[in-house]
PDB file of C-alpha atoms in Angstrom:
ATOM      1  CA  MET A 606       0.000   0.000   0.000  1.00 50.00           C
ATOM      2  CA  LEU A 607       1.565   3.274  -1.080  1.00 51.00           C
ATOM      3  CA  ILE A 608       0.095   6.461   0.304  1.00 53.00           C
ATOM      4  CA  PRO A 609       1.792   9.838  -0.052  1.00 54.00           C
ATOM      5  CA  VAL A 610       2.253  11.794   3.154  1.00 60.00           C
ATOM      6  CA  ARG A 611       3.711  15.247   3.665  1.00 78.00           C
ATOM      7  CA  LEU A 612       6.071  14.556   6.497  1.00 82.00           C
ATOM      8  CA  GLN A 613       9.524  15.892   7.197  1.00 87.00           C
ATOM      9  CA  PHE A 614      11.803  13.949   9.510  1.00 90.00           C
ATOM     10  CA  THR A 615      14.565  14.877  11.941  1.00 92.00           C
ATOM     11  CA  LEU A 616      16.963  12.393  13.514  1.00 91.00           C
ATOM     12  CA  ILE A 617      16.630  12.446  17.311  1.00 92.00           C
ATOM     13  CA  ASN A 618      19.641  10.363  18.327  1.00 85.00           C
ATOM     14  CA  ASP A 619      22.629   8.414  17.094  1.00 81.00           C
ATOM     15  CA  VAL A 620      22.554   4.649  16.801  1.00 77.00           C
ATOM     16  CA  GLN A 621      21.146   3.004  19.930  1.00 81.00           C
ATOM     17  CA  TYR A 622      21.205  -0.682  20.839  1.00 78.00           C
ATOM     18  CA  ALA A 623      18.463  -2.927  22.148  1.00 78.00           C
ATOM     19  CA  PRO A 624      19.366  -5.979  24.258  1.00 71.00           C
ATOM     20  CA  LYS A 625      20.798  -9.049  22.562  1.00 60.00           C
ATOM     21  CA  LEU A 626      18.288 -11.013  20.463  1.00 60.00           C
ATOM     22  CA  ARG A 627      18.633 -14.815  20.541  1.00 59.00           C
ATOM     23  CA  GLY A 628      22.287 -14.961  19.562  1.00 56.00           C
ATOM     24  CA  GLU A 629      21.979 -12.506  16.674  1.00 56.00           C
ATOM     25  CA  GLY A 630      23.912  -9.694  18.306  1.00 60.00           C
ATOM     26  CA  ARG A 631      22.487  -6.423  19.515  1.00 68.00           C
ATOM     27  CA  LEU A 632      19.667  -4.810  17.580  1.00 76.00           C
ATOM     28  CA  ALA A 633      20.660  -1.329  16.419  1.00 80.00           C
ATOM     29  CA  TYR A 634      18.083   1.401  15.844  1.00 87.00           C
ATOM     30  CA  GLN A 635      17.617   5.153  15.553  1.00 89.00           C
ATOM     31  CA  LEU A 636      14.741   7.366  16.646  1.00 94.00           C
ATOM     32  CA  TRP A 637      13.264  10.058  14.394  1.00 94.00           C
ATOM     33  CA  GLN A 638      10.514  12.638  14.776  1.00 94.00           C
ATOM     34  CA  ASP A 639       8.322  14.329  12.198  1.00 92.00           C
ATOM     35  CA  GLN A 640       7.354  17.991  12.065  1.00 91.00           C
ATOM     36  CA  TYR A 641       4.227  17.238  14.150  1.00 89.00           C
ATOM     37  CA  HIS A 642       6.378  15.735  16.937  1.00 93.00           C
ATOM     38  CA  GLY A 643       5.471  12.113  16.129  1.00 93.00           C
ATOM     39  CA  LEU A 644       8.035   9.456  17.110  1.00 96.00           C
ATOM     40  CA  TYR A 645       9.415   6.849  14.659  1.00 95.00           C
ATOM     41  CA  VAL A 646      11.833   3.911  14.862  1.00 94.00           C
ATOM     42  CA  GLN A 647      14.306   3.021  12.119  1.00 91.00           C
ATOM     43  CA  ILE A 648      15.703  -0.502  12.348  1.00 86.00           C
ATOM     44  CA  LEU A 649      19.367  -0.998  11.493  1.00 75.00           C
ATOM     45  CA  ARG A 650      21.311  -4.179  10.703  1.00 55.00           C
ATOM     46  CA  ASN A 651      22.234  -6.456  13.626  1.00 48.00           C
ATOM     47  CA  ASN A 652      25.924  -6.184  14.348  1.00 45.00           C
ATOM     48  CA  GLU A 653      28.333  -4.908  16.933  1.00 45.00           C
ATOM     49  CA  GLN A 654      30.106  -2.463  14.634  1.00 46.00           C
ATOM     50  CA  PRO A 655      29.966   1.303  15.289  1.00 50.00           C
ATOM     51  CA  ASN A 656      29.251   1.912  11.590  1.00 49.00           C
ATOM     52  CA  THR A 657      26.023  -0.116  11.619  1.00 44.00           C
ATOM     53  CA  GLU A 658      24.408  -0.301   8.199  1.00 46.00           C
ATOM     54  CA  GLN A 659      20.707   0.076   7.505  1.00 43.00           C
ATOM     55  CA  LEU A 660      18.642  -3.056   7.001  1.00 41.00           C
ATOM     56  CA  GLY A 661      18.783  -4.176   3.362  1.00 37.00           C
ATOM     57  CA  THR A 662      16.354  -2.745   0.841  1.00 32.00           C
ATOM     58  CA  PHE A 663      13.960  -1.623   3.568  1.00 37.00           C
ATOM     59  CA  SER A 664      16.354   0.859   5.130  1.00 57.00           C
ATOM     60  CA  CYS A 665      14.090   3.796   4.373  1.00 75.00           C
ATOM     61  CA  LEU A 666      11.176   2.625   6.559  1.00 88.00           C
ATOM     62  CA  LEU A 667      10.452   4.628   9.685  1.00 93.00           C
ATOM     63  CA  PHE A 668       7.913   2.792  11.854  1.00 94.00           C
ATOM     64  CA  PRO A 669       5.443   5.072  13.727  1.00 95.00           C
ATOM     65  CA  VAL A 670       5.626   4.368  17.463  1.00 96.00           C
ATOM     66  CA  ALA A 671       2.087   5.642  18.171  1.00 94.00           C
ATOM     67  CA  ASP A 672       0.604   3.105  15.753  1.00 94.00           C
ATOM     68  CA  TYR A 673       2.358   0.158  17.400  1.00 95.00           C
ATOM     69  CA  TRP A 674       2.796   1.239  21.035  1.00 95.00           C
ATOM     70  CA  GLN A 675      -0.344  -0.597  22.250  1.00 92.00           C
ATOM     71  CA  GLN A 676       0.774  -3.775  20.415  1.00 90.00           C
ATOM     72  CA  LYS A 677       4.198  -3.986  22.035  1.00 91.00           C
ATOM     73  CA  ASP A 678       3.179  -6.986  24.165  1.00 92.00           C
ATOM     74  CA  THR A 679       1.954  -9.025  21.174  1.00 93.00           C
ATOM     75  CA  PRO A 680       3.690 -10.165  17.979  1.00 91.00           C
ATOM     76  CA  ILE A 681       3.757  -7.574  15.186  1.00 92.00           C
ATOM     77  CA  SER A 682       3.561  -8.931  11.640  1.00 90.00           C
ATOM     78  CA  PHE A 683       4.563  -7.047   8.509  1.00 90.00           C
ATOM     79  CA  PRO A 684       4.419  -3.510   9.967  1.00 92.00           C
ATOM     80  CA  TYR A 685       3.983  -0.436   7.793  1.00 92.00           C
ATOM     81  CA  GLY A 686       6.204   2.598   7.921  1.00 91.00           C
ATOM     82  CA  VAL A 687       6.949   5.826   6.122  1.00 90.00           C
ATOM     83  CA  CYS A 688       9.787   5.599   3.622  1.00 86.00           C
ATOM     84  CA  LEU A 689      12.344   8.264   4.489  1.00 85.00           C
ATOM     85  CA  GLU A 690      13.319   8.717   0.839  1.00 84.00           C
ATOM     86  CA  THR A 691       9.949   8.701  -0.958  1.00 83.00           C
ATOM     87  CA  LYS A 692       7.659   9.838   1.903  1.00 83.00           C
ATOM     88  CA  LEU A 693       5.263   7.008   0.993  1.00 85.00           C
ATOM     89  CA  VAL A 694       3.635   4.686   3.501  1.00 87.00           C
ATOM     90  CA  LYS A 695       4.697   1.114   2.754  1.00 86.00           C
ATOM     91  CA  LYS A 696       3.954  -2.195   4.381  1.00 88.00           C
ATOM     92  CA  SER A 697       7.123  -4.115   5.138  1.00 86.00           C
ATOM     93  CA  ILE A 698       7.453  -7.388   3.279  1.00 78.00           C
ATOM     94  CA  ASN A 699      10.015  -8.671   5.784  1.00 75.00           C
ATOM     95  CA  ASN A 700       8.372 -10.239   8.840  1.00 73.00           C
ATOM     96  CA  ASN A 701      11.611  -9.798  10.815  1.00 80.00           C
ATOM     97  CA  ASP A 702      10.845  -6.069  10.839  1.00 85.00           C
ATOM     98  CA  GLY A 703       7.867  -6.762  13.119  1.00 89.00           C
ATOM     99  CA  GLY A 704      10.004  -8.642  15.626  1.00 87.00           C
ATOM    100  CA  PHE A 705      12.729  -6.016  15.526  1.00 87.00           C
ATOM    101  CA  LEU A 706      10.188  -3.193  15.966  1.00 91.00           C
ATOM    102  CA  ARG A 707       8.614  -4.972  18.930  1.00 91.00           C
ATOM    103  CA  ALA A 708      12.053  -5.461  20.541  1.00 89.00           C
ATOM    104  CA  VAL A 709      12.685  -1.705  20.357  1.00 91.00           C
ATOM    105  CA  LEU A 710       9.190  -0.830  21.638  1.00 94.00           C
ATOM    106  CA  LEU A 711       9.717  -3.074  24.664  1.00 92.00           C
ATOM    107  CA  ILE A 712      12.754  -1.066  25.801  1.00 91.00           C
ATOM    108  CA  LEU A 713      11.216   2.390  25.301  1.00 92.00           C
ATOM    109  CA  VAL A 714       9.861   3.817  28.548  1.00 91.00           C
ATOM    110  CA  PRO A 715       6.314   5.233  28.603  1.00 93.00           C
ATOM    111  CA  GLU A 716       7.522   8.612  29.915  1.00 93.00           C
ATOM    112  CA  MET A 717       9.768   9.025  26.892  1.00 89.00           C
ATOM    113  CA  VAL A 718       7.074   7.972  24.406  1.00 93.00           C
ATOM    114  CA  GLU A 719       4.504  10.297  26.032  1.00 93.00           C
ATOM    115  CA  LYS A 720       6.720  13.306  25.207  1.00 93.00           C
ATOM    116  CA  TYR A 721       5.820  12.815  21.533  1.00 93.00           C
ATOM    117  CA  ALA A 722       2.553  13.279  19.650  1.00 89.00           C
ATOM    118  CA  SER A 723       0.160  10.369  19.954  1.00 88.00           C
ATOM    119  CA  TYR A 724      -1.537  10.715  16.558  1.00 82.00           C
ATOM    120  CA  ARG A 725      -1.536   7.583  14.456  1.00 85.00           C
ATOM    121  CA  ILE A 726      -0.709   7.730  10.776  1.00 80.00           C
ATOM    122  CA  SER A 727      -2.994   4.717  10.237  1.00 76.00           C
ATOM    123  CA  GLN A 728      -5.997   6.996  10.757  1.00 70.00           C
ATOM    124  CA  TYR A 729      -5.201   8.662   7.445  1.00 65.00           C
ATOM    125  CA  PHE A 730      -5.552   5.535   5.322  1.00 60.00           C
TER     126      PHE A 730
END
């Protein structure tokens, strides 16, 4: 599903690491915000290197935290995100993205998430 959105993104932090995932190394991620103060997660490749690369062909996807925050305690399958390059909403075709997104959501603290806008981009499509 491709839906154009008029969002502009700003990187909030450098590469962060979630706890080790079943022998695959630490999960690297970055947090972004849009101009409306919405919070997004970008998943990066699993490795221990400081120059962590983005995840394959899906590196442009920024997953909206507000849309998935209530699902953090359940499995997330094929999440959608906003492509950083095209500004289109795309559903991920890699089911690992759902597990990686959930792993990041589980380490975010509610107080931090509450500082950002709670609107859901899913309400627009």
